[in-house]
Amino acid sequence: MRDRDEGRTASTAAPGGGRKRLGVLEALRIAWAQLTSMRTALLLLFLLALAAIPGSLVPQRPTAPLKVRDFAAQNPELAVWYDRLGLFDVYGSPWFAAVYLLLFVSLIGCIVPRIAVYAKAVRARPPATPRRLDRLPEWVRGPLAGRRPSEVLDAAEEHLRRRRWRVRRDDDSVSAERGYVREAGNLVFHLSLVVVLVGLAWTSLFGFRGTAVVVVGSGFTNTLTQYDELTAGGAFDPADLEPFTLSLDDFAVEFETGSVQRGAARSFDATVTVRTSAGETQQHLTVNEPLEIGGTEVHLLGHGYAPIVTVRDANGDVAYSGPVVFLPQDGNFTSSGVIKVPDARPYRMAFEGLFLPTGTVDTAGPRSLFPDALVPELVLNAWYGEPVAASGAPENVYTLDTTGLTQYTVDGAPVAMRLSPGDTYDLPGPGGSITFEGYKRWAKIQVSRTPGTWVTLGAVALAVTGLSVSLFVRPRRLWLRVAGGTVVAAGLDKADGRTGLDEDVAELLAAAGVDADDGPDPPPDDGPDPPPDDGPDPPPRET
Amino acid sequence: MSEYSQLAMVASAVVYLLAFMAYAAEWAAARALPSQRVVADRRRSRVRAAVPAGAAPAADVDGPDTGTPASEDLTAARIRVDMFGRIGIGLTMVAFVSHLAGVVLRGLAAQRLPWGNMYEFVTSAMLAVVGAYLVLVLWRGIRWLGLVVTLLAAIAQGFAVTVLFVEVAPLVPALHSVWFVIHIVAAVIAAGAFNLGGLASILYLVRDRAERKGELRGYLAKLPSAAAIDTFAYRMHAFAVPVWTFTIAAGSIWAQYAWGRFWGWDPKETWSLITWVVYAGYLHARLTAGWKGARAAWIAIVGLATFWFNFVGINLLVSGLHSYAGV
Ligand code: HEM
């Protein structure tokens, strides 16, 4: 734990016989001593800090998969190496885990023995008074002036006890100690760190987190199939999903229209109806105010637009009618999406393009100028092809695979339509039409359960408390001795950064009824300087 | 109101610079004083105990009124030095009042707490740094930190009004949370203490070197002993680390409300943790014999660098959930 320990351990080499067996044990012991040494702990701490850096600079797959893809497309060779080194998922990589697991092993190895030591120290009496009080950092003395030694010691003892010092009375001296809780705080702090990790592990084992997009007017049922994405821990059981349904009745959003931060979101407000076995309630869901349904939380993560279209096929039949979710691509909600109409006959149809809440088309192409739907427009290309039997394989609804499809063209140029609400576009070639009816908003919700939350939170609170105790409580010792007509009071701090030792010492002498000698200088002492550690030993901390 | 706020901020930057110049004049004037003898004082073994065995003996400097014969010239020089120091403090106070007005007016103009973007964070954090300095000047007499504090304040305020400035605007919805307010208050307090501690660590290194060489001239002679600076820096950090721990905890609770997860390795979160780990390293290093003094001071400086990188650099360089509207 302390550096001194290492030397001691390393030098206790196994003597003579039985060397081989002992050798292994000894090596293990040395390795353990090394791992739990303060120097290793320090090294691991800095290693952890260093290891965390790349994850903040390189895009990370769990949080930004798109950025990782772009990065890989731009730097294909680098990306291969990054992938090998786990740089796209630093916080899930084995080497990152190795650093923090080693740190925590070191922590436990360091703390557990200290608990035993502390348990003993708490019950132990304060240490005996050292022989030479005048070698301590702080001391004062005064004449006994004819009083009985026991009288002086009694007064000192009473003073200390009244002040809640732990006191030890010997024949000619009083010894007192205070500040035991510091070590307790330190132990609580380090143990809490372990508990924080336990809480996080519990959450990731039993918890889950999923997202779903819900269009205004439709709903979400909490079953596995309704999630767009779901990540869950190893011990998660889909049967445990809280049974509820949630329908999105309305979604109101306001954007900044002033010149400063124009377009920044100002408020979101989703009105939802939640149905559980207990009944039905209407509630509001906004950022920072998640819903709680049983042990499950629902957060509002994002929003966007779903243009409503009606598609007629070449036969004139309505092949599709309803909202289609488009995904925002920029801060002004230029949204891209795909409308697939597999049921159109004689040909299936498909559209791909952009929804622009406040549309414009300029040299930069079609884009939106403002996130609110002020001038909604739909810009699309169109395809048709032979119908295919539904394969049942999951298909990405946001991308269009154009194999087997032919683009609608006019005079050899692909059809590019630009529609305002109410507009209908009659397609050339085999025919058909699309009508842009209007739009709805959608909300992206996150449904999650984090069962270890309270463990983590409680441990963090304990850690902060323990840390404060261990940093603000400072152990101190005081002594008073009567010897040959002189009374000496002295004190020692075992941790630096504390003031007022001189006052405590002076007060002790005064409380014993002794006047301090007023000469500021100590008696000449030509002996060599004592090394700093010459004071009385600290409570036995080493293991 | 917003213009007045901006005016007050600019004024504070200028006056901090003037205060810095006054402290610099104090430093320069102090060079005229004779070089002071380093005296190893037996009664200070308390101080010595804080220095690793084998290091240079702890030293302290004779008070200005002992030892050296006080000629008329010297007295005049001392008075001049002291005058510059007092002017420095006076100017720092003036700048602080202007700075405070700038922050308060900004809040009034925006009709909310002035913590919605980088400009507001930096100005508020600097207010905490200077405020903590002034409190400690009155309470503990740490005028010696003035030179570096006002330099930092002038640079940070200047940077804020020129580069970071954005017009007043309401908060984005993600920032509407009590936990956000608690988080920011704690961060600003921690910023105050970390900065004072880090600046003291820099001065520690300078003073420590001079003490080792045995040459304490001018301003360096006016600094407290290296051991005393070290203790001061330690106290600042010991206060700041629990506050910073709490800052991160409050931030992750806010993240739980806003995004449904405590921790998502967002760059800002990651760097807060890095800062925290570096400071935990600092405390460990100090508590391990042999890592006191210069090495601990270097860790503190690295800690301060990560703190500022997290505070400003991350927002400017990397995009994450914390990149607020308008920087
Ligand atoms: C997870 C990483 C760790 C963090 C964040 C951390 C943080 C801290 C902090 C802030 C302190 C100061 C508290 C005080 O002054 O009492 C401290 C003290 C201490 N730490 Fe750690 N620590 C970590 C890991 C470890 C490990 C792995 C060990 C064991 C090798 C360890 C052993 C100690 C000891 C022995 C002290 C008290 C030193 C003394 O009182 O003299 N810590 N730690």
Coordinates of N, CA and C and ligand atoms in Angstrom, one line a residue, chain A residues 1-2 36-38 41 45 103 106-107 110 114 182 186 189-190 193 467 470-471 541, chain B residues 276 280 283-284 287, ligand 1:
Chain A
M1 N 0.8 -1.2 0.0 CA 0.0 0.0 0.0 C 0.9 1.2 0.0
R2 N 1.8 1.3 0.9 CA 2.8 2.3 0.9 C 4.0 1.9 0.2
T36 N -1.2 -3.9 -5.5 CA -2.0 -3.1 -4.5 C -1.1 -2.0 -3.9
S37 N 0.0 -1.7 -4.5 CA 0.8 -0.6 -4.0 C 0.3 0.7 -4.5
M38 N 0.6 1.7 -3.8 CA 0.0 3.0 -4.1 C 0.6 3.5 -5.5
A41 N -1.5 2.0 -8.1 CA -2.8 2.6 -8.1 C -2.7 3.9 -8.9
L45 N -4.5 4.9 -12.3 CA -5.4 6.0 -12.4 C -5.0 6.9 -13.7
L103 N -7.6 -1.6 -11.9 CA -7.7 -0.5 -10.9 C -8.6 -0.9 -9.7
S106 N -7.0 -3.6 -7.6 CA -6.0 -2.9 -6.8 C -6.7 -2.2 -5.6
L107 N -7.8 -1.6 -5.9 CA -8.5 -0.8 -4.9 C -9.0 -1.8 -3.8
C110 N -6.4 -3.1 -1.7 CA -5.8 -2.0 -0.9 C -6.7 -1.7 0.3
R114 N -7.1 -2.6 4.9 CA -7.2 -1.4 5.8 C -8.4 -1.4 6.7
R182 N -11.6 10.2 9.8 CA -11.0 10.5 8.5 C -10.8 9.2 7.8
N186 N -12.4 7.7 4.3 CA -11.6 7.2 3.2 C -12.0 5.8 2.8
F189 N -15.4 6.0 1.1 CA -15.2 6.5 -0.3 C -14.8 5.4 -1.2
H190 N -13.7 4.7 -0.9 CA -13.2 3.8 -1.8 C -14.1 2.6 -2.0
L193 N -16.9 3.5 -4.4 CA -16.5 3.4 -5.8 C -16.8 2.0 -6.3
L467 N -15.7 11.1 0.9 CA -14.5 11.9 0.4 C -14.4 13.2 1.2
S470 N -13.1 12.5 4.6 CA -11.7 12.1 4.6 C -10.8 13.3 4.3
L471 N -11.3 14.3 3.6 CA -10.5 15.4 3.3 C -10.6 16.5 4.3
R541 N -1.1 1.5 10.1 CA -1.9 1.5 8.9 C -1.5 0.4 8.0
Chain B
W276 N -11.4 14.4 -13.2 CA -11.6 13.9 -11.9 C -10.5 12.9 -11.6
A280 N -7.8 12.9 -8.6 CA -7.7 11.8 -7.7 C -6.2 11.4 -7.6
L283 N -4.3 13.8 -5.4 CA -4.5 13.5 -3.9 C -3.7 12.3 -3.5
H284 N -3.8 11.2 -4.3 CA -3.0 10.0 -4.0 C -1.5 10.4 -4.0
L287 N -0.5 12.0 -0.9 CA -0.6 11.2 0.3 C 0.5 10.1 0.3
Ligands
HEM1 C1 -10.9 4.2 -8.6 C2 -9.9 4.9 -8.4 C3 -9.6 5.7 -7.2 C4 -10.0 6.9 -6.8 C5 -10.8 7.8 -7.6 C6 -9.4 7.2 -5.6 C7 -9.5 8.4 -4.9 C8 -8.9 8.7 -3.7 C9 -9.0 10.0 -3.1 C10 -9.7 11.2 -3.6 C11 -8.3 9.9 -1.9 C12 -8.1 11.0 -0.9 C13 -8.9 10.7 0.3 C14 -8.1 10.9 1.5 O1 -7.4 11.8 1.6 O2 -8.3 10.1 2.5 C15 -7.8 8.6 -1.8 C16 -7.0 8.2 -0.8 C17 -6.4 6.9 -0.7 N1 -6.5 5.9 -1.7 FE1 -7.6 6.0 -3.4 N2 -8.7 6.2 -5.1 C18 -8.7 5.2 -6.1 C19 -8.1 4.0 -6.1 C20 -7.3 3.6 -5.1 C21 -6.6 2.3 -5.1 C22 -6.6 1.4 -6.2 C23 -5.9 2.2 -3.9 C24 -5.0 1.1 -3.5 C25 -3.9 0.8 -4.0 C26 -6.2 3.4 -3.2 C27 -5.7 3.7 -1.9 C28 -5.9 4.9 -1.3 C29 -5.3 5.1 0.0 C30 -4.5 4.1 0.9 C31 -5.7 6.4 0.4 C32 -5.5 7.1 1.7 C33 -4.1 7.7 1.8 C34 -3.9 8.2 3.1 O3 -4.8 8.5 3.9 O4 -2.7 8.3 3.5 N3 -7.0 4.2 -3.9 N4 -8.2 7.9 -2.9

